[in-house]
Tab-separated table of C-alpha atoms and ligand atoms in Angstrom:
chain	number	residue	atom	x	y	z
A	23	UNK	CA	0.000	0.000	0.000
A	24	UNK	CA	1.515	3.365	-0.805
A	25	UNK	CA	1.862	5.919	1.861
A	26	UNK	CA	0.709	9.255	0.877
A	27	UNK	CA	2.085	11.667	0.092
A	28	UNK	CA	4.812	10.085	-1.591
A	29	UNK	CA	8.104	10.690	0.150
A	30	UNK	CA	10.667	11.597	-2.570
A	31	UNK	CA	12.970	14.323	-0.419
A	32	UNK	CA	15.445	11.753	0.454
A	33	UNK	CA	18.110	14.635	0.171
A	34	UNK	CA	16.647	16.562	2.812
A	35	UNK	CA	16.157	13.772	5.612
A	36	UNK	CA	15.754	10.227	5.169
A	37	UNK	CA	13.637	7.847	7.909
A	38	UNK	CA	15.629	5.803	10.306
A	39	UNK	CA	15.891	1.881	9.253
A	40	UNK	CA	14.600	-0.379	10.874
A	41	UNK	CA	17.586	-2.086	11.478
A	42	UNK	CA	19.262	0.909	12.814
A	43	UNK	CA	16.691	1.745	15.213
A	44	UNK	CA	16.589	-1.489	16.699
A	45	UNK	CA	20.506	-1.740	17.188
A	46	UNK	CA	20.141	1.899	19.184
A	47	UNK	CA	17.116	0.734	21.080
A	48	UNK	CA	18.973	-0.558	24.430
A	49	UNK	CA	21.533	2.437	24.709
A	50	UNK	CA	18.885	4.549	25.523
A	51	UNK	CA	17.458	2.267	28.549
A	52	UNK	CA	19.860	-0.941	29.431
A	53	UNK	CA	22.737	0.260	27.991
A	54	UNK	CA	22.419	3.818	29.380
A	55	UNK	CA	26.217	4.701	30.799
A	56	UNK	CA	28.136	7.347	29.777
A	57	UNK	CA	30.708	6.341	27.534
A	58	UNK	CA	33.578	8.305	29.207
A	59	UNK	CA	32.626	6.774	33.025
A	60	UNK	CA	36.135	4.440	33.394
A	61	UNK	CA	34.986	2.900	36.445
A	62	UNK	CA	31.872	0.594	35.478
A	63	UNK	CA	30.609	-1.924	33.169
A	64	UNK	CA	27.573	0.788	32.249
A	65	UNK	CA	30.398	3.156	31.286
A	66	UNK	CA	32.527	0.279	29.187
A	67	UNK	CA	29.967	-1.378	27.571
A	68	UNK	CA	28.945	2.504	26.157
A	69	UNK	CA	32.426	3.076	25.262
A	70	UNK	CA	32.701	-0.587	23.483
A	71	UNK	CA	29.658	0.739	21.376
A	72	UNK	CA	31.261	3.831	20.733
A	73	UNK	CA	34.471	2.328	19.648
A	74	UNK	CA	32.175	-0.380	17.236
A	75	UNK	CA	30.672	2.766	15.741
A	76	UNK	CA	33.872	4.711	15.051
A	77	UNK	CA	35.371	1.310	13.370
A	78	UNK	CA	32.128	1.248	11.227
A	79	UNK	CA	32.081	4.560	9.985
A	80	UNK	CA	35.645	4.787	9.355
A	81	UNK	CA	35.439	1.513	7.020
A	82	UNK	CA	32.503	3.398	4.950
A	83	UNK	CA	35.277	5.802	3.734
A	84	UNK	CA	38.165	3.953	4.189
A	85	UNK	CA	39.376	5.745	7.474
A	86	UNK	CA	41.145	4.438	10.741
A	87	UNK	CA	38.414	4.098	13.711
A	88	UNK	CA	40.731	6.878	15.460
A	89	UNK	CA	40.221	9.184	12.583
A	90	UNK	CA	36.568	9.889	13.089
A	91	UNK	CA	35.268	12.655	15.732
A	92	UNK	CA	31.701	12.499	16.123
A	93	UNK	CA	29.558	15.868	16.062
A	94	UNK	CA	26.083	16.818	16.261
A	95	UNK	CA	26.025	16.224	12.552
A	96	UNK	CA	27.291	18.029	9.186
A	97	UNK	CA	26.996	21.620	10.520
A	98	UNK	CA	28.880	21.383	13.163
A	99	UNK	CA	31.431	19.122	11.437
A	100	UNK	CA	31.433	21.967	8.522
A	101	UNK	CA	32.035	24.328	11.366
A	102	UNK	CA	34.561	22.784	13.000
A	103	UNK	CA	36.769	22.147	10.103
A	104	UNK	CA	36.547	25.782	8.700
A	105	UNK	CA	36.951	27.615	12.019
A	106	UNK	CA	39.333	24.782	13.252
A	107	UNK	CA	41.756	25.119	10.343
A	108	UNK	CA	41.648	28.891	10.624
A	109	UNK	CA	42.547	29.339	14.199
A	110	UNK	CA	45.123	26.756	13.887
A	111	UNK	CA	46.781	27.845	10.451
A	112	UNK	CA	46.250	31.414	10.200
A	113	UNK	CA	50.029	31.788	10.886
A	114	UNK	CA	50.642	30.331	7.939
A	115	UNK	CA	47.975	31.991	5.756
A	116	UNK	CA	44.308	32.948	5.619
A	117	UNK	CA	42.907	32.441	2.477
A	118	UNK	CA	40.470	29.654	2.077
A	119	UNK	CA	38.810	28.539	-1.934
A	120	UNK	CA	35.631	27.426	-1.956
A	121	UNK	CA	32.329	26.990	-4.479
A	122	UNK	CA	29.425	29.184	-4.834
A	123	UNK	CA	27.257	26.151	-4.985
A	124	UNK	CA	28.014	24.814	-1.298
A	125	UNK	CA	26.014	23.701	1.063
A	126	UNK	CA	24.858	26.887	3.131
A	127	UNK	CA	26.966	25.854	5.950
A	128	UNK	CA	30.164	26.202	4.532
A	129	UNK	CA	29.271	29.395	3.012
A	130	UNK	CA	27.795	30.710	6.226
A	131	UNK	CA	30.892	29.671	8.175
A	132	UNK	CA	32.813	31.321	5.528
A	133	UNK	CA	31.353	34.498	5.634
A	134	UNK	CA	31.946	34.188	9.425
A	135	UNK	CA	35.758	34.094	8.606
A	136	UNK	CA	35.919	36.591	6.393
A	137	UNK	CA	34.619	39.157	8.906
A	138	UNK	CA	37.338	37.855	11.104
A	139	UNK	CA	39.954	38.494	9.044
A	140	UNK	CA	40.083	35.719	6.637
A	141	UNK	CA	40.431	35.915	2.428
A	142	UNK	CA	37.695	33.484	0.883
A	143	UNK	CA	37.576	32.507	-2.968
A	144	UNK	CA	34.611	31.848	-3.852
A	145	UNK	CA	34.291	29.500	-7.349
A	146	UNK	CA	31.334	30.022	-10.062
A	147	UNK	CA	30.802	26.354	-11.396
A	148	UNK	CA	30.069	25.459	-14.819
A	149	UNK	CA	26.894	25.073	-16.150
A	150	UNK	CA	27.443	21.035	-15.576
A	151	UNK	CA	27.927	22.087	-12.102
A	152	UNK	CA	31.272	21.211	-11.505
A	153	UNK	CA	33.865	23.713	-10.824
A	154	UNK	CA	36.586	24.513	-13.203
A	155	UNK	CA	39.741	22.611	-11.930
A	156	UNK	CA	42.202	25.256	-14.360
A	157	UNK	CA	40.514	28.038	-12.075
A	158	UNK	CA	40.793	26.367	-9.155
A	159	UNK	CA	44.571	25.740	-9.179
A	160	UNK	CA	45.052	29.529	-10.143
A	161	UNK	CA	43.258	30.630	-7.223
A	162	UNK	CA	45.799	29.190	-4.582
A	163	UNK	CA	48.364	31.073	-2.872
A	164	UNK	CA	51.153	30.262	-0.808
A	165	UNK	CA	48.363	31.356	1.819
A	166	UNK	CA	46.199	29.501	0.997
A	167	UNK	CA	45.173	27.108	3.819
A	168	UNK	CA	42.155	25.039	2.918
A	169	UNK	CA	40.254	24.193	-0.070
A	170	UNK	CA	36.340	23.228	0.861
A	171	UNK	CA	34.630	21.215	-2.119
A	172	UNK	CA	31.569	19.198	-1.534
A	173	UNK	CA	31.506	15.838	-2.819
A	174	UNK	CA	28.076	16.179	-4.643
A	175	UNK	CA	25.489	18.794	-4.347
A	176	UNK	CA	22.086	18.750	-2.350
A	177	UNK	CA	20.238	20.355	-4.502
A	178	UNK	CA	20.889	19.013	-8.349
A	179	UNK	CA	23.018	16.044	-7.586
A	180	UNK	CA	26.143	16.896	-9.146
A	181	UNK	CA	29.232	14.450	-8.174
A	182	UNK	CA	32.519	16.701	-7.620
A	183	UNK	CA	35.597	15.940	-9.413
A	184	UNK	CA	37.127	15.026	-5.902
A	185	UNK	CA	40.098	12.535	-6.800
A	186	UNK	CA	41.373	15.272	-9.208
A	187	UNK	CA	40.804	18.074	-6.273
A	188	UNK	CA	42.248	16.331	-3.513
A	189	UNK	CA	45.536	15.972	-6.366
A	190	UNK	CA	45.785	19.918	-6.930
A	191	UNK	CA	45.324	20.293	-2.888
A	192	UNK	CA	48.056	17.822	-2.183
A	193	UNK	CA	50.530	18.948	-5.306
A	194	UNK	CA	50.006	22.267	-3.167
A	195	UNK	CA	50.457	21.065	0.363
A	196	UNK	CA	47.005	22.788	0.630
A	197	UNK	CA	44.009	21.106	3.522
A	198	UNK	CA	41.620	19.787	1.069
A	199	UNK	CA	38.307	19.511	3.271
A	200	UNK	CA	34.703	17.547	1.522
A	201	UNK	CA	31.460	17.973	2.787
A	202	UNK	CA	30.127	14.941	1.786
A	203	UNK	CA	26.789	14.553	3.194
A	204	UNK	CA	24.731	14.008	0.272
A	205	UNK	CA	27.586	11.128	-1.267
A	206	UNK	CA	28.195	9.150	1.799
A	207	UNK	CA	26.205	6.101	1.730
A	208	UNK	CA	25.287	6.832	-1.423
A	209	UNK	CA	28.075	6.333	-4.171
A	210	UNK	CA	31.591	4.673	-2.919
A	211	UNK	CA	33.707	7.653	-0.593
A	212	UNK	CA	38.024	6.681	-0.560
A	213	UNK	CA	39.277	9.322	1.451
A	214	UNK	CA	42.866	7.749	0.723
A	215	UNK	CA	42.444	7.506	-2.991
A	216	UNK	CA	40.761	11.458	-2.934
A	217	UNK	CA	43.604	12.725	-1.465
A	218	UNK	CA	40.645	13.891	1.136
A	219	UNK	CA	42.236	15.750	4.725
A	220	UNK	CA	38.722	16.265	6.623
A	221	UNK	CA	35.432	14.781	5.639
A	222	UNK	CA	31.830	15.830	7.111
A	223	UNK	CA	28.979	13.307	6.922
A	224	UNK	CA	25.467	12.916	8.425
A	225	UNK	CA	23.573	9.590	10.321
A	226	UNK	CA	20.239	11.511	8.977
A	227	UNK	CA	21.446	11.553	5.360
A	228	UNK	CA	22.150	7.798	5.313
A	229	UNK	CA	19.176	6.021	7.228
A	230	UNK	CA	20.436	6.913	10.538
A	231	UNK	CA	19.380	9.496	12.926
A	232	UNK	CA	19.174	12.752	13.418
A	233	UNK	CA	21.664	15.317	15.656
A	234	UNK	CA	24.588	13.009	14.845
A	235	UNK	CA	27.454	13.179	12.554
A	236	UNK	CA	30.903	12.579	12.166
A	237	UNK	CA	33.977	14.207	11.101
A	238	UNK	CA	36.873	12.789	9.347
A	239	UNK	CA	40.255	13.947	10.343
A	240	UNK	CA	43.522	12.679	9.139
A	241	UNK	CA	46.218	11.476	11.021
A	242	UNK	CA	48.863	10.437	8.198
A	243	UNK	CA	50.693	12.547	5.436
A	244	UNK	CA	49.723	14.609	6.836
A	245	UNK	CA	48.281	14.706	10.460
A	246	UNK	CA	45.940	17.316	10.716
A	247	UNK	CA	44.978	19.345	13.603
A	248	UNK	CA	41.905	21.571	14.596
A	249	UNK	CA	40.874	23.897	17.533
A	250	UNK	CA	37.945	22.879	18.995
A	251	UNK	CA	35.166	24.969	18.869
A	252	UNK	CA	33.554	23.632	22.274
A	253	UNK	CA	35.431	23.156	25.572
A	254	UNK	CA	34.913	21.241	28.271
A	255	UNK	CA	35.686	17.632	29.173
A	256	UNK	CA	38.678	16.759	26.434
A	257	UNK	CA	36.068	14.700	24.568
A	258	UNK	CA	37.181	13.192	20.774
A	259	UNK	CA	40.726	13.749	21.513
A	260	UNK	CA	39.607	17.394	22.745
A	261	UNK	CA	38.172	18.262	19.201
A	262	UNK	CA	34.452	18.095	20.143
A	263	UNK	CA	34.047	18.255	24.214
A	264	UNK	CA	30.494	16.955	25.618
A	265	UNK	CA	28.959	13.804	26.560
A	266	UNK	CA	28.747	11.583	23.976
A	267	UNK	CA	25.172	10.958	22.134
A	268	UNK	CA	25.825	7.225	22.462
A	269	UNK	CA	22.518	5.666	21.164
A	270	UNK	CA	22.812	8.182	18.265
A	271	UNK	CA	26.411	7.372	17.241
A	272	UNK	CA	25.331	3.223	17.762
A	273	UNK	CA	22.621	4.538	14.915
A	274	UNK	CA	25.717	5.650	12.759
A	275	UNK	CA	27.718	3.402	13.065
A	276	UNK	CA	24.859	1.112	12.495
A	277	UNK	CA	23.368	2.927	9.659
A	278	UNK	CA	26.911	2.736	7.660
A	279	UNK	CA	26.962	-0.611	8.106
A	280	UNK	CA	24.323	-1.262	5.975
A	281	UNK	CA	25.345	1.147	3.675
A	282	UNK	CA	28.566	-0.404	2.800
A	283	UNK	CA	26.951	-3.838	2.269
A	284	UNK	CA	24.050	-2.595	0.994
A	285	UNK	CA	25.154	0.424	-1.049
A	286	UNK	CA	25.977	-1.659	-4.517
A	287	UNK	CA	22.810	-3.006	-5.367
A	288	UNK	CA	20.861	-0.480	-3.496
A	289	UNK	CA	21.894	1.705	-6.210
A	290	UNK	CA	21.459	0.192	-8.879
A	291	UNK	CA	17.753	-0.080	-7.735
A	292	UNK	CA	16.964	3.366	-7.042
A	293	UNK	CA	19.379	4.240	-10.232
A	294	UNK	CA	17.107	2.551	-12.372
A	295	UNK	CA	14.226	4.334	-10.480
A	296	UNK	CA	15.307	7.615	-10.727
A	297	UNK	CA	15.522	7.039	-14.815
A	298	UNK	CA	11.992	5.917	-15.102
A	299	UNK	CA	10.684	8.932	-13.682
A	300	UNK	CA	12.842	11.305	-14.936
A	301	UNK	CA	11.928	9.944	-18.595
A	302	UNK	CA	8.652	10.103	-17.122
A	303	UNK	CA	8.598	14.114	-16.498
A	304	UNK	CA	10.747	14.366	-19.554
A	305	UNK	CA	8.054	12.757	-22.099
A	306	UNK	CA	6.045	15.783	-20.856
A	307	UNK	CA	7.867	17.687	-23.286
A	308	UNK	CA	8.297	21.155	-21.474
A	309	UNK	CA	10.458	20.206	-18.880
A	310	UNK	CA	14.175	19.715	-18.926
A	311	UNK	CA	17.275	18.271	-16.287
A	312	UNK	CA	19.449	20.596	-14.436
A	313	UNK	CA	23.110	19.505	-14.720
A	314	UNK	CA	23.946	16.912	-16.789
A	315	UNK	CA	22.561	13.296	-16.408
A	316	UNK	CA	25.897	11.024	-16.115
A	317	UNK	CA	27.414	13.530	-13.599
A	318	UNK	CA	24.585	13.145	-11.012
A	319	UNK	CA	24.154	11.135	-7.821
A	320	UNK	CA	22.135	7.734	-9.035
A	321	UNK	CA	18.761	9.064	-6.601
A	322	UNK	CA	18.504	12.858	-7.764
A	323	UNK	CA	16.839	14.563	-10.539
A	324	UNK	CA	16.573	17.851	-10.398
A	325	UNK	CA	13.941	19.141	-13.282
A	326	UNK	CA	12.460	22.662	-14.146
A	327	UNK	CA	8.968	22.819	-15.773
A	328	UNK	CA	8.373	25.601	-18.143
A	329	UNK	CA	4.600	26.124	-17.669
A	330	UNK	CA	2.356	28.768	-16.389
A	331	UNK	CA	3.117	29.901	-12.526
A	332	UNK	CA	5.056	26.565	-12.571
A	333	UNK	CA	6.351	28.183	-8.467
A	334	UNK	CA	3.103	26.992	-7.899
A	335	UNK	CA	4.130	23.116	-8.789
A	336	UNK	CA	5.039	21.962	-5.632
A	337	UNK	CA	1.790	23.323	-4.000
A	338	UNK	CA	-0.205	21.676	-6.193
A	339	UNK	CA	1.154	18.584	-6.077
A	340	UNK	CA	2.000	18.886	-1.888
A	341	UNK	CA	-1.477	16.110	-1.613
A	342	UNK	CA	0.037	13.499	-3.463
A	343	UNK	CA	3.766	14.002	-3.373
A	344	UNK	CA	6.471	15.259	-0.218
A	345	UNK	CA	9.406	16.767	-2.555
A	346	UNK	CA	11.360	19.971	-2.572
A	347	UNK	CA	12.671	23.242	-4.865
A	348	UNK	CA	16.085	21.979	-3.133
A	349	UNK	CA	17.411	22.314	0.306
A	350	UNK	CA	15.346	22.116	3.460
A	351	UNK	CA	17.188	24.686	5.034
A	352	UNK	CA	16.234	27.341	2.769
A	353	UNK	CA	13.020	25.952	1.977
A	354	UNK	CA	11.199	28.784	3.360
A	355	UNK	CA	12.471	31.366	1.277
A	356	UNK	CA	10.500	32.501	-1.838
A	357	UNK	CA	13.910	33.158	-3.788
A	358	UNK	CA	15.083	31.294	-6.322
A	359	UNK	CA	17.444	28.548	-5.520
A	360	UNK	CA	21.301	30.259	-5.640
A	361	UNK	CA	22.147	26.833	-7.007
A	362	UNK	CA	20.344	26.694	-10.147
A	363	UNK	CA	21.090	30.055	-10.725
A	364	UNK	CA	24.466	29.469	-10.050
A	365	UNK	CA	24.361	27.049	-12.853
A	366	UNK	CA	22.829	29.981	-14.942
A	367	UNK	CA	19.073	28.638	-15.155
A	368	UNK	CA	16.840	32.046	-15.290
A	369	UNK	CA	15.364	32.756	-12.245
A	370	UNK	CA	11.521	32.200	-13.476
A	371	UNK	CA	12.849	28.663	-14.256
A	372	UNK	CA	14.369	28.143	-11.228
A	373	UNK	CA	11.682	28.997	-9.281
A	374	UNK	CA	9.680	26.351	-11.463
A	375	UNK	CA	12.530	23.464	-10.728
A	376	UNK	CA	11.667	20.312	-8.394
A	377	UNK	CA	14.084	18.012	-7.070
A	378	UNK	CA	13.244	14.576	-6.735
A	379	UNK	CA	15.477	12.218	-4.776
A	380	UNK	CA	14.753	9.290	-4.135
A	381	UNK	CA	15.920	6.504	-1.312
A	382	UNK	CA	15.848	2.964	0.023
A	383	UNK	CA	11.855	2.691	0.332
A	384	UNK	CA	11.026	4.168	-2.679
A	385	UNK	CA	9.476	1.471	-4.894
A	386	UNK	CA	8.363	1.732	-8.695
A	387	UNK	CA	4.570	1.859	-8.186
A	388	UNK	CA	5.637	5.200	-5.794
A	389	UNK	CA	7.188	6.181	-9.530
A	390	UNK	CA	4.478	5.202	-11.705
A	391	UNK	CA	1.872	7.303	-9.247
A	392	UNK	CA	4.602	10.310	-9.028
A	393	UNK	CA	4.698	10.450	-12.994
A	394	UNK	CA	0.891	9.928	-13.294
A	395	UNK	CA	0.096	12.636	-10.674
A	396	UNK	CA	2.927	15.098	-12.324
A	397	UNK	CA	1.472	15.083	-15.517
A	398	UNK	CA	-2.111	15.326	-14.503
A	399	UNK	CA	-1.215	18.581	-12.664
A	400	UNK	CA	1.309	19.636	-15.811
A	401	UNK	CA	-1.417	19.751	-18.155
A	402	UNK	CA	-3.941	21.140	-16.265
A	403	UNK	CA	-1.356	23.944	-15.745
A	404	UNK	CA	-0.271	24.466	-19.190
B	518	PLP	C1	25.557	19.196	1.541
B	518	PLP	C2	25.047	19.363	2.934
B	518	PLP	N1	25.872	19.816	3.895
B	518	PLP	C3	25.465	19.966	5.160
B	518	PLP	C4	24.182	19.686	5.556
B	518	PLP	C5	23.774	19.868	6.984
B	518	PLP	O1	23.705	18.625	7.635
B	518	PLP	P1	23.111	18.452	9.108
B	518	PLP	O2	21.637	18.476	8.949
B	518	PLP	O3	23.610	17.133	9.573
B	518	PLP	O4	23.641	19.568	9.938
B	518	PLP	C6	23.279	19.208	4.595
B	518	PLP	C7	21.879	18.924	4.958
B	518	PLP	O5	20.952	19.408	4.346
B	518	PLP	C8	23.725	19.045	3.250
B	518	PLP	O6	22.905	18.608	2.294
């Protein structure tokens, strides 16, 4: 039976498996202790969990255990990284390269730095939605401390060229940090083989839960350090001080788990998914992609619908379908998204785009209703 409306907003939060939520279950009642108390079985058995997490996390992207620090999720792991890095390497420079298609938190926390001092290069992408690597080795300078690249983007799906990134970074002796929220769990993450120094991911992106995350930090060639941004209790090797949210990291830990045994065919599923109803909406003749198809994350489709009032789409269709003009956070605004027009879509077009991503429960009857109820709603429109 189909649940409406149909969830296809995967990229915004997904639900918590099943699995996961029955691994995290007893750390909030039997299991209970606090994973730092040294002096009990409550307190080891939390710690053991802890340490089972950081092992399975840290085998998603092909990390040591003792190079994950766990946070409250991405923003604070965004935070931490580009605040971190600057306090600790402004000696050495302060001029950070970035995109102007990040996630908001990066380009939030970058603002932040620049009114404290910092220099921030800001990218324009391509209309593929990739940055231009030629550009992006001209912008570093021997102060230049950190390059910030997402892996893909939340919006229209575009896959960074990250291997070829983390090369320029390293050629550079550059930090080469990815938020890669939206690619974790998703497509296959090598933080050796990227060349990647600091990594942010998200237990609510992958089928875990929310107000937990992780950070990646390197400890090899080269070992890279961070002020904290909290103090207190030396937590996470005194990175990220406060009590550990133990049945939330279990969830993590849990969650990429499944995603690393899972992920393969998993994707080829939705994959195959995300085609059928993106030749769906594009058999309705005025619609068209944003980015470019083989570049894209195998769930997303991001698609602009050149009708009448088309900002009126997801209104419409809000009954019969839970999806998004792009990311949650700035779901509330009535602007067009910076992200298509980043990509140089016109703004009335932008303000007509959807994106649909879609995730583990979606299921191809969910499709076949999606496309039907889309093109009832097109042509009554047009
Ligand atoms: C690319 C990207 N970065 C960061 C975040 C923020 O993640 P969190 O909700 O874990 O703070 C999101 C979530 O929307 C995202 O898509």
């Amino acid at each position: 039976m189909i649940q409406y409306p149909i969830y296809l907003d995967y990229n915004a939060t997904t639900p918590v498996d099943p699995r996961v939520m029955e691994t995290m279950l007893p750390y909030f009642t039997t299991h209970f202790g606090n994973a730092a108390s040294r002096t009990h079985a409550y307190g080891w058995v939390a710690e053991e969990a802890v340490a089972m997490a950081r092992e399975q996390v840290g085998s998603l992207i092909n990390a040591a255990a003792s190079e994950i620090i766990f946070t409250s999720g991405a923003t604070e792991a965004v935070n931490l990284t580009i605040r971190g890095v600057f306090d600790l390497y402004h000696a050495k420079g302060k001029h950070i390269i970035t995109c102007n298609i990040e996630h908001k938190a990066v380009l939030d926390t970058c603002e932040l730095i620049k009114s404290i001092g910092g220099e921030i290069t800001i990218l324009e992408v391509m209309p593929n939605g990739l940055p231009d690597l030629v550009e992006l080795e001209k912008a570093i300078r021997p102060d230049t401390i950190l390059i910030s690249i997402m892996y893909a983007n939340n919006e229209i799906g575009s896959i960074m060229p990250i291997a070829e990134i983390g090369t320029i970074a390293k050629k550079h002796n550059v930090l080469f940090f990815s938020d890669a929220t939206q690619a974790v769990g998703k497509i296959p993450v090598d933080v050796i083989k990227d060349n990647i120094d600091l990594l942010a991911l998200s237990a609510h992106k992958l089928y875990g839960p929310k107000g937990v995350g992780a950070l990646y930090v390197r400890r090899k060639n080269p070992r890279v350090k961070l002020k904290a941004l909290q103090y207190g209790g030396g937590h996470e090797k005194g990175m990220r001080s406060g009590t550990l949210n133990v049945p939330g990291i279990v969830g993590l830990g849990k969650a990429c788990a499944i995603c690393k045994t899972e992920m393969e065919a998993e994707t080829k599923r939705i994959s195959k998914l995300r085609d059928q109803l993106l030749n769906g909406l594009l058999a309705l003749g005025c619609t068209a992609l944003n980015g470019e198809k083989k570049l894209l994350l195998p769930h997303v489709a991001n698609v602009s619908f050149n009708v009448p009032e088309a900002n009126q789409l997801i209104n419409q269709l809000q009954k019969q379908i839970a999806v998004s003009s792009g990311s949650a956070c700035t779901s509330a605004s009535t602007e067009p998204s910076y992200v298509l027009k980043a990509l140089g879509i016109s703004d009335e077009l932008a303000a007509g785009s959807i994106r649909f991503s879609l995730g583990r429960f979606t299921t191809e009857q969910e499709i076949e209703d999606v496309i039907k109820y889309v093109t009832e709603v097109v042509n009554e429109m047009r």
